[in-house]
Amino acid sequence: MAEYSSDEERFSAFVNFFKDYKNTLLIGFLFLASILVSSVSYKSYITSKNIKAAEIYDAWFVNLSADSASASDDKENFNKLQEQYPNTGYAQLARMIRGSSLAREGDLDAALIDFKELLDVSSGFLGNDMLNSIAKINIARIELSKENYSNALKVLESFNSESEHPLVYEVKGDALAGLKKNDLALDQYSLALENSQNESQQSLLKMKINQINN
């Protein structure tokens, strides 16, 4: 390590260091500045998108809830939300609400399309884990109702086996029971029963287990 006997030598060494590495230091400074500017710009861009998406979502939801709701306005706002702001939570929430509504009305094919769209857009590093999980479970339940048991199992494969919700175990059990894989179905029902805190769900699981055993 260099030692300097006076302040002049220290200052001279600093100046020489800056002269020798000024290009490197300048490039490094510009690089950090560009990252900072990009980060601020991106956050501002995301905030702006969310504000605009929220306005369209509010208009869509109010119109959806109103007794005199216009079907054309409802569709226009929904499509605008999905086409212009598909990656926002508002667009994904609207997709989930419409898919659930279609499923309740018995239009399973249309509901399945919505939940598959939700699954795609909510996946990935910047996706929404909660809505992604909801999409998977609803897709699996619709596939079950259509007796597409293998499809139901396939969509649930990506769930972490060590941190699954009781409902996931139950749906897997239903699919396996539909495929006549009773031993595997019992394993899933047992896991669901062990992890469930809901009494009504526990009662239903016990009935399903009894049906297989009998």
XYZ file of N, CA and C in Angstrom:
642
model
N 0.843 -1.194 0.000
C 0.000 0.000 0.000
C 0.878 1.243 0.000
N 0.571 2.206 -0.904
C 1.421 3.399 -1.024
C 1.233 4.313 0.171
N 2.332 4.955 0.604
C 2.284 5.904 1.705
C 2.713 7.267 1.171
N 2.001 8.311 1.632
C 2.281 9.661 1.149
C 2.716 10.532 2.334
N 3.766 11.327 2.088
C 4.345 12.124 3.172
C 3.693 13.489 3.325
N 2.888 13.910 2.361
C 2.276 15.234 2.456
C 0.917 15.243 1.762
N 0.120 16.276 2.055
C -1.193 16.425 1.424
C -1.049 16.649 -0.073
N 0.057 17.342 -0.468
C 0.262 17.582 -1.890
C 0.435 16.274 -2.652
N 1.175 15.324 -2.045
C 1.379 14.030 -2.708
C 0.067 13.249 -2.802
N -0.731 13.348 -1.759
C -2.022 12.643 -1.793
C -2.912 13.226 -2.889
N -2.947 14.561 -2.962
C -3.768 15.204 -3.975
C -3.274 14.869 -5.375
N -1.941 14.855 -5.520
C -1.339 14.542 -6.816
C -1.670 13.114 -7.228
N -1.640 12.200 -6.258
C -1.956 10.798 -6.542
C -3.419 10.654 -6.967
N -4.294 11.425 -6.298
C -5.722 11.388 -6.646
C -5.943 11.893 -8.074
N -5.269 13.001 -8.408
C -5.398 13.572 -9.747
C -4.901 12.591 -10.797
N -3.754 11.972 -10.519
C -3.202 10.993 -11.465
C -4.139 9.802 -11.641
N -4.728 9.374 -10.513
C -5.667 8.238 -10.588
C -6.865 8.600 -11.464
N -7.374 9.819 -11.278
C -8.523 10.250 -12.066
C -8.164 10.338 -13.552
N -6.937 10.851 -13.844
C -6.503 10.948 -15.239
C -6.398 9.566 -15.885
N -5.872 8.612 -15.123
C -5.645 7.269 -15.659
C -6.962 6.521 -15.899
N -7.951 6.778 -15.043
C -9.185 5.977 -15.100
C -10.426 6.819 -15.381
N -10.220 8.022 -15.937
C -11.367 8.910 -16.129
C -12.407 8.312 -17.089
N -11.951 7.620 -18.130
C -12.909 7.024 -19.067
C -13.733 5.928 -18.400
N -13.024 5.100 -17.612
C -13.725 4.026 -16.907
C -14.726 4.596 -15.906
N -14.293 5.620 -15.157
C -15.172 6.238 -14.167
C -16.369 6.899 -14.842
N -16.133 7.541 -15.983
C -17.215 8.202 -16.699
C -18.241 7.198 -17.202
N -17.725 6.093 -17.763
C -18.630 5.045 -18.249
C -19.458 4.467 -17.098
N -18.780 4.224 -15.965
C -19.486 3.689 -14.804
C -20.558 4.638 -14.304
N -20.246 5.931 -14.268
C -21.218 6.924 -13.824
C -22.425 6.972 -14.765
N -22.155 6.977 -16.072
C -23.242 7.018 -17.048
C -24.110 5.770 -16.965
N -23.459 4.630 -16.705
C -24.195 3.373 -16.589
C -25.148 3.422 -15.384
N -24.632 3.865 -14.234
C -25.465 3.959 -13.029
C -26.578 4.985 -13.214
N -26.254 6.093 -13.875
C -27.272 7.122 -14.114
C -28.380 6.595 -15.014
N -27.992 5.820 -16.029
C -29.001 5.279 -16.949
C -29.912 4.284 -16.243
N -29.321 3.492 -15.326
C -30.128 2.544 -14.555
C -31.130 3.286 -13.678
N -30.670 4.343 -13.019
C -31.535 5.136 -12.153
C -32.673 5.776 -12.935
N -32.334 6.372 -14.075
C -33.348 7.025 -14.904
C -34.347 5.998 -15.429
N -33.842 4.843 -15.866
C -34.725 3.790 -16.387
C -35.661 3.283 -15.308
N -35.125 3.125 -14.090
C -35.933 2.631 -12.983
C -37.047 3.607 -12.644
N -36.707 4.890 -12.561
C -37.716 5.909 -12.252
C -38.750 5.994 -13.366
N -38.289 5.932 -14.610
C -39.200 6.013 -15.758
C -40.138 4.816 -15.785
N -39.589 3.627 -15.487
C -40.413 2.417 -15.511
C -41.485 2.469 -14.428
N -41.087 2.903 -13.218
C -42.062 2.999 -12.122
C -43.153 4.008 -12.462
N -42.765 5.110 -13.074
C -43.746 6.120 -13.476
C -44.684 5.562 -14.540
N -44.108 4.794 -15.470
C -44.901 4.180 -16.546
C -45.907 3.192 -15.981
N -45.462 2.353 -15.036
C -46.338 1.362 -14.423
C -47.450 2.038 -13.629
N -47.087 3.082 -12.886
C -48.086 3.816 -12.105
C -49.148 4.428 -13.008
N -48.703 4.999 -14.120
C -49.630 5.612 -15.071
C -50.565 4.559 -15.665
N -50.012 3.406 -16.010
C -50.837 2.335 -16.575
C -51.868 1.848 -15.575
N -51.451 1.699 -14.319
C -52.366 1.226 -13.289
C -53.497 2.214 -13.042
N -53.184 3.507 -13.080
C -54.217 4.526 -12.882
C -55.259 4.456 -13.996
N -54.778 4.352 -15.235
C -55.698 4.275 -16.373
C -56.504 2.972 -16.346
N -55.829 1.871 -15.981
C -56.526 0.589 -15.899
C -57.581 0.614 -14.802
N -57.278 1.266 -13.690
C -58.226 1.361 -12.571
C -59.488 2.106 -12.988
N -59.318 3.162 -13.788
C -60.481 3.940 -14.250
C -61.395 3.082 -15.122
N -60.793 2.313 -16.030
C -61.591 1.457 -16.914
C -62.239 0.328 -16.118
N -61.471 -0.239 -15.176
C -62.010 -1.323 -14.335
C -63.204 -0.838 -13.526
N -63.088 0.345 -12.927
C -64.186 0.896 -12.133
C -65.437 1.084 -12.985
N -65.247 1.607 -14.203
C -66.386 1.806 -15.107
C -67.014 0.469 -15.473
N -66.161 -0.519 -15.740
C -66.662 -1.861 -16.092
C -67.413 -2.488 -14.931
N -66.845 -2.389 -13.730
C -67.441 -3.044 -12.568
C -68.754 -2.374 -12.175
N -68.797 -1.036 -12.201
C -70.028 -0.317 -11.877
C -71.115 -0.682 -12.867
N -70.768 -0.725 -14.139
C -71.735 -1.078 -15.172
C -72.190 -2.517 -15.017
N -71.265 -3.384 -14.605
C -71.586 -4.802 -14.409
C -72.572 -4.974 -13.267
N -72.439 -4.154 -12.233
C -73.269 -4.284 -11.035
C -74.605 -3.562 -11.151
N -74.715 -2.637 -12.088
C -75.932 -1.831 -12.206
C -77.079 -2.648 -12.783
N -78.292 -2.347 -12.317
C -79.478 -3.052 -12.819
C -79.721 -2.763 -14.284
N -79.361 -1.550 -14.707
C -79.586 -1.151 -16.097
C -78.307 -1.256 -16.916
N -77.463 -2.222 -16.557
C -76.163 -2.356 -17.217
C -76.314 -2.570 -18.713
N -75.497 -1.854 -19.462
C -75.479 -2.004 -20.915
C -74.469 -3.073 -21.299
N -74.939 -4.099 -21.986
C -74.058 -5.201 -22.379
C -72.943 -4.719 -23.292
N -73.246 -3.761 -24.172
C -72.226 -3.278 -25.112
C -71.148 -2.496 -24.382
N -71.562 -1.629 -23.421
C -70.574 -0.871 -22.648
C -69.731 -1.802 -21.800
N -70.377 -2.802 -21.236
C -69.668 -3.778 -20.405
C -68.595 -4.487 -21.225
N -68.929 -4.909 -22.414
C -67.977 -5.610 -23.277
C -66.886 -4.668 -23.761
N -67.246 -3.430 -24.076
C -66.269 -2.470 -24.576
C -65.205 -2.179 -23.527
N -65.632 -1.938 -22.294
C -64.680 -1.652 -21.218
C -63.812 -2.860 -20.897
N -64.427 -4.036 -20.919
C -63.678 -5.256 -20.636
C -62.597 -5.474 -21.696
N -62.975 -5.351 -22.965
C -62.019 -5.557 -24.049
C -60.897 -4.516 -24.030
N -61.245 -3.263 -23.725
C -60.236 -2.213 -23.643
C -59.227 -2.522 -22.540
N -59.732 -3.018 -21.420
C -58.871 -3.362 -20.285
C -57.915 -4.491 -20.660
N -58.430 -5.506 -21.357
C -57.607 -6.663 -21.706
C -56.623 -6.364 -22.830
N -57.016 -5.527 -23.754
C -56.161 -5.235 -24.909
C -55.060 -4.219 -24.587
N -55.393 -3.214 -23.776
C -54.439 -2.130 -23.516
C -53.631 -2.323 -22.234
N -54.210 -3.020 -21.249
C -53.535 -3.160 -19.953
C -53.605 -4.600 -19.429
N -53.266 -5.588 -20.255
C -53.443 -6.999 -19.873
C -52.616 -7.450 -18.676
N -51.481 -6.784 -18.439
C -50.591 -7.216 -17.357
C -50.882 -6.547 -16.017
N -51.873 -5.684 -15.982
C -52.224 -5.043 -14.720
C -53.122 -5.960 -13.895
N -53.091 -5.762 -12.582
C -53.951 -6.544 -11.705
C -55.422 -6.305 -11.985
N -55.768 -5.102 -12.450
C -57.167 -4.781 -12.730
C -57.706 -5.621 -13.885
N -56.920 -5.745 -14.946
C -57.349 -6.548 -16.091
C -57.483 -8.009 -15.698
N -56.546 -8.497 -14.902
C -56.571 -9.896 -14.491
C -57.719 -10.172 -13.524
N -57.995 -9.219 -12.640
C -59.121 -9.382 -11.718
C -60.445 -9.399 -12.477
N -60.563 -8.542 -13.474
C -61.781 -8.526 -14.295
C -61.950 -9.849 -15.030
N -60.853 -10.385 -15.518
C -60.890 -11.685 -16.204
C -61.363 -12.780 -15.246
N -60.868 -12.751 -14.018
C -61.269 -13.758 -13.026
C -62.750 -13.634 -12.693
N -63.226 -12.395 -12.510
C -64.633 -12.169 -12.163
C -65.547 -12.650 -13.291
N -65.180 -12.322 -14.534
C -66.033 -12.748 -15.645
C -66.010 -14.256 -15.821
N -64.832 -14.868 -15.656
C -64.748 -16.317 -15.765
C -65.594 -17.008 -14.716
N -65.546 -16.508 -13.473
C -66.345 -17.088 -12.390
C -67.837 -16.929 -12.672
N -68.221 -15.762 -13.205
C -69.624 -15.512 -13.527
C -70.112 -16.451 -14.627
N -69.289 -16.640 -15.647
C -69.652 -17.553 -16.742
C -69.792 -18.985 -16.240
N -68.913 -19.387 -15.328
C -68.978 -20.746 -14.777
C -70.269 -20.944 -13.984
N -70.650 -19.931 -13.192
C -71.895 -20.026 -12.417
C -73.116 -20.109 -13.320
N -73.027 -19.438 -14.458
C -74.142 -19.459 -15.409
C -74.181 -20.740 -16.242
N -73.137 -21.567 -16.108
C -73.113 -22.846 -16.821
C -72.414 -22.811 -18.162
N -71.855 -21.647 -18.530
C -71.121 -21.549 -19.800
C -69.661 -21.935 -19.539
N -69.426 -23.219 -19.395
C -68.114 -23.709 -18.987
C -67.036 -23.499 -20.048
N -67.412 -23.605 -21.308
C -66.419 -23.419 -22.372
C -65.882 -21.991 -22.381
N -66.783 -21.013 -22.242
C -66.357 -19.615 -22.217
C -65.562 -19.324 -20.945
N -66.009 -19.906 -19.835
C -65.293 -19.711 -18.564
C -63.883 -20.285 -18.648
N -63.761 -21.440 -19.299
C -62.462 -22.088 -19.445
C -61.502 -21.216 -20.252
N -62.033 -20.584 -21.283
C -61.204 -19.680 -22.100
C -60.688 -18.521 -21.243
N -61.568 -17.937 -20.439
C -61.154 -16.818 -19.585
C -60.093 -17.233 -18.586
N -60.275 -18.382 -17.956
C -59.304 -18.807 -16.943
C -57.967 -19.215 -17.573
N -57.997 -19.743 -18.779
C -56.742 -20.061 -19.463
C -56.003 -18.779 -19.853
N -56.760 -17.768 -20.268
C -56.149 -16.465 -20.569
C -55.534 -15.875 -19.297
N -56.262 -16.002 -18.192
C -55.759 -15.495 -16.914
C -54.499 -16.239 -16.496
N -54.477 -17.539 -16.724
C -53.299 -18.341 -16.391
C -52.082 -17.871 -17.166
N -52.255 -17.617 -18.446
C -51.136 -17.186 -19.290
C -50.594 -15.821 -18.861
N -51.492 -14.868 -18.667
C -51.052 -13.497 -18.403
C -50.543 -13.307 -16.984
N -50.944 -14.201 -16.072
C -50.499 -14.064 -14.675
C -49.279 -14.928 -14.365
N -48.741 -15.603 -15.375
C -47.568 -16.448 -15.184
C -46.287 -15.632 -15.357
N -45.176 -16.225 -14.960
C -43.889 -15.586 -15.183
C -43.393 -14.781 -14.005
N -42.215 -14.221 -14.178
C -41.517 -13.496 -13.106
C -42.315 -12.306 -12.597
N -42.971 -11.594 -13.500
C -43.736 -10.412 -13.127
C -45.221 -10.708 -13.008
N -45.576 -11.985 -12.935
C -46.968 -12.376 -12.850
C -47.547 -12.208 -11.452
N -48.796 -12.630 -11.313
C -49.505 -12.544 -10.039
C -49.740 -13.965 -9.538
N -48.999 -14.363 -8.514
C -49.055 -15.743 -8.031
C -50.449 -16.133 -7.543
N -51.119 -15.216 -6.840
C -52.430 -15.540 -6.296
C -53.447 -15.793 -7.405
N -53.533 -14.871 -8.368
C -54.478 -15.038 -9.469
C -54.098 -16.228 -10.345
N -52.791 -16.486 -10.455
C -52.332 -17.637 -11.219
C -52.823 -18.940 -10.583
N -52.752 -19.010 -9.254
C -53.219 -20.193 -8.535
C -54.728 -20.351 -8.669
N -55.446 -19.230 -8.574
C -56.910 -19.266 -8.728
C -57.281 -19.771 -10.121
N -56.540 -19.307 -11.124
C -56.806 -19.740 -12.501
C -56.605 -21.247 -12.641
N -55.526 -21.778 -12.075
C -55.248 -23.214 -12.169
C -56.349 -24.045 -11.523
N -56.753 -23.637 -10.340
C -57.783 -24.395 -9.614
C -59.101 -24.370 -10.375
N -59.461 -23.214 -10.908
C -60.727 -23.124 -11.641
C -60.688 -23.897 -12.952
N -59.548 -23.872 -13.629
C -59.410 -24.671 -14.848
C -59.578 -26.149 -14.515
N -58.921 -26.573 -13.444
C -59.007 -27.981 -13.044
C -60.439 -28.370 -12.696
N -61.158 -27.504 -12.000
C -62.529 -27.819 -11.602
C -63.456 -27.891 -12.809
N -63.222 -27.002 -13.780
C -64.029 -27.056 -15.000
C -63.725 -28.325 -15.784
N -62.438 -28.682 -15.878
C -62.062 -29.912 -16.573
C -62.674 -31.128 -15.872
N -62.752 -31.083 -14.555
C -63.397 -32.176 -13.808
C -64.860 -32.298 -14.195
N -65.544 -31.174 -14.261
C -66.969 -31.202 -14.592
C -67.203 -31.696 -16.015
N -66.192 -31.548 -16.872
C -66.285 -32.041 -18.247
C -65.711 -33.455 -18.376
N -65.325 -34.017 -17.223
C -64.758 -35.374 -17.127
C -63.429 -35.512 -17.860
N -62.720 -34.403 -17.963
C -61.371 -34.420 -18.533
C -60.369 -34.522 -17.376
N -60.329 -35.674 -16.762
C -59.585 -35.845 -15.517
C -58.073 -35.661 -15.693
N -57.534 -36.148 -16.783
C -56.099 -35.994 -17.024
C -55.718 -34.528 -17.202
N -56.583 -33.760 -17.873
C -56.332 -32.332 -18.050
C -56.335 -31.607 -16.705
N -57.246 -32.035 -15.831
C -57.320 -31.422 -14.500
C -56.031 -31.653 -13.720
N -55.513 -32.867 -13.786
C -54.266 -33.180 -13.081
C -53.086 -32.413 -13.674
N -53.081 -32.308 -14.981
C -51.956 -31.651 -15.658
C -51.815 -30.194 -15.240
N -52.941 -29.479 -15.130
C -52.870 -28.061 -14.801
C -52.444 -27.829 -13.350
N -52.587 -28.864 -12.513
C -52.216 -28.731 -11.102
C -50.796 -29.216 -10.816
N -50.116 -29.725 -11.820
C -48.781 -30.300 -11.625
C -47.773 -29.295 -11.081
N -47.898 -28.045 -11.472
C -46.879 -27.055 -11.119
C -46.982 -26.552 -9.682
N -48.037 -26.928 -8.978
C -48.131 -26.519 -7.582
C -47.036 -27.191 -6.767
N -46.499 -26.456 -5.807
C -45.488 -27.002 -4.899
C -46.144 -28.019 -3.981
N -45.703 -29.263 -4.043
C -46.339 -30.338 -3.292
C -46.213 -30.159 -1.784
N -45.257 -29.338 -1.343
C -45.053 -29.154 0.085
C -45.828 -27.968 0.654
N -46.467 -27.213 -0.206
C -47.185 -26.043 0.291
C -48.539 -25.877 -0.396
N -49.176 -26.976 -0.681
C -50.442 -26.913 -1.388
C -51.608 -26.611 -0.454
N -52.593 -25.947 -1.007
C -53.827 -25.660 -0.287
C -54.669 -26.942 -0.250
N -55.448 -27.144 0.815
C -56.294 -28.345 0.880
C -57.168 -28.540 -0.349
N -57.629 -27.430 -0.937
C -58.480 -27.532 -2.110
C -57.743 -28.173 -3.279
N -56.440 -27.891 -3.390
C -55.654 -28.486 -4.474
C -55.580 -29.997 -4.290
N -55.312 -30.435 -3.052
C -55.294 -31.871 -2.777
C -56.650 -32.506 -3.107
N -57.708 -31.804 -2.737
C -59.053 -32.350 -2.971
C -59.350 -32.484 -4.461
N -59.030 -31.453 -5.221
C -59.282 -31.498 -6.666
C -58.445 -32.595 -7.321
N -57.195 -32.735 -6.874
C -56.370 -33.834 -7.390
C -57.013 -35.180 -7.064
N -57.536 -35.287 -5.845
C -58.208 -36.523 -5.455
C -59.413 -36.810 -6.328
N -60.191 -35.776 -6.635
C -61.364 -35.951 -7.493
C -60.957 -36.442 -8.883
N -59.882 -35.852 -9.418
C -59.420 -36.255 -10.748
C -58.921 -37.701 -10.751
N -58.182 -38.056 -9.722
C -57.666 -39.434 -9.627
C -58.793 -40.433 -9.426
N -59.798 -40.033 -8.652
C -60.962 -40.908 -8.467
C -61.687 -41.086 -9.798
N -61.771 -40.024 -10.591
C -62.407 -40.123 -11.904
C -61.655 -41.055 -12.832
N -60.331 -41.141 -12.626
C -59.511 -42.054 -13.424
C -59.447 -43.457 -12.815
N -60.219 -43.666 -11.751
C -60.284 -44.960 -11.046
C -58.954 -45.320 -10.373
N -58.158 -44.316 -10.070
C -56.915 -44.545 -9.330
C -57.195 -44.276 -7.849
N -57.937 -45.214 -7.271
C -58.519 -44.989 -5.955
C -57.478 -44.832 -4.837
N -56.416 -45.614 -4.883
C -55.403 -45.516 -3.828
C -54.736 -44.137 -3.831
N -54.430 -43.646 -5.023
C -53.825 -42.314 -5.136
C -54.823 -41.227 -4.730
N -56.086 -41.441 -5.090
C -57.126 -40.483 -4.711
C -57.253 -40.414 -3.195
N -57.209 -41.574 -2.532
C -57.294 -41.602 -1.073
C -56.131 -40.847 -0.432
N -54.946 -40.975 -1.019
C -53.777 -40.254 -0.497
C -54.006 -38.739 -0.551
N -54.559 -38.270 -1.656
C -54.802 -36.830 -1.811
C -55.906 -36.348 -0.880
N -56.961 -37.144 -0.751
C -58.040 -36.775 0.165
C -57.541 -36.725 1.607
N -56.668 -37.644 1.948
C -56.115 -37.673 3.311
C -55.268 -36.435 3.579
N -54.470 -36.049 2.585
C -53.661 -34.830 2.723
C -54.548 -33.592 2.854
N -55.633 -33.572 2.073
C -56.568 -32.449 2.152
C -57.210 -32.384 3.530
N -57.566 -33.552 4.059
C -58.203 -33.620 5.379
C -57.239 -33.165 6.482
N -55.984 -33.553 6.359
C -54.978 -33.179 7.356
C -54.728 -31.671 7.379
N -54.832 -31.043 6.226
C -54.493 -29.627 6.116
C -55.699 -28.694 6.166
N -56.889 -29.251 6.183
C -58.089 -28.422 6.171
C -58.505 -28.000 7.576
N -58.900 -26.735 7.699
C -59.423 -26.203 8.954
C -60.916 -25.921 8.853
N -61.491 -26.229 7.689
C -62.902 -25.942 7.429
C -63.741 -27.188 7.704
N -64.696 -27.072 8.611
C -65.483 -28.244 9.024
C -66.327 -28.802 7.883
N -66.926 -27.926 7.091
C -67.759 -28.403 5.980
C -66.914 -29.121 4.939
N -65.700 -28.607 4.682
C -64.810 -29.283 3.744
C -64.340 -30.622 4.312
N -64.083 -30.666 5.603
C -63.672 -31.916 6.246
C -64.766 -32.976 6.133
N -66.017 -32.552 6.337
C -67.144 -33.489 6.232
C -67.268 -34.034 4.808
N -67.093 -33.144 3.836
C -67.182 -33.566 2.435
C -66.054 -34.534 2.089
N -64.859 -34.251 2.576
C -63.713 -35.126 2.317
C -63.929 -36.515 2.929
N -64.490 -36.545 4.122
C -64.759 -37.831 4.775
C -65.772 -38.643 3.973
N -66.763 -37.963 3.409
C -67.752 -38.641 2.563
C -67.081 -39.231 1.324
N -66.186 -38.473 0.710
C -65.493 -38.953 -0.491
C -64.609 -40.158 -0.163
N -63.945 -40.095 0.979
C -63.107 -41.214 1.408
C -63.949 -42.457 1.655
N -65.094 -42.268 2.322
C -65.988 -43.399 2.596
C -66.543 -44.026 1.328
N -66.841 -43.179 0.348
C -67.386 -43.679 -0.926
C -66.389 -44.607 -1.614
N -65.100 -44.220 -1.564
C -64.068 -45.062 -2.182
C -63.872 -46.352 -1.390
N -63.841 -46.227 -0.083
C -63.598 -47.415 0.760
C -64.759 -48.399 0.732
N -65.934 -47.893 0.473
C -67.097 -48.781 0.418
C -67.398 -49.242 -1.008
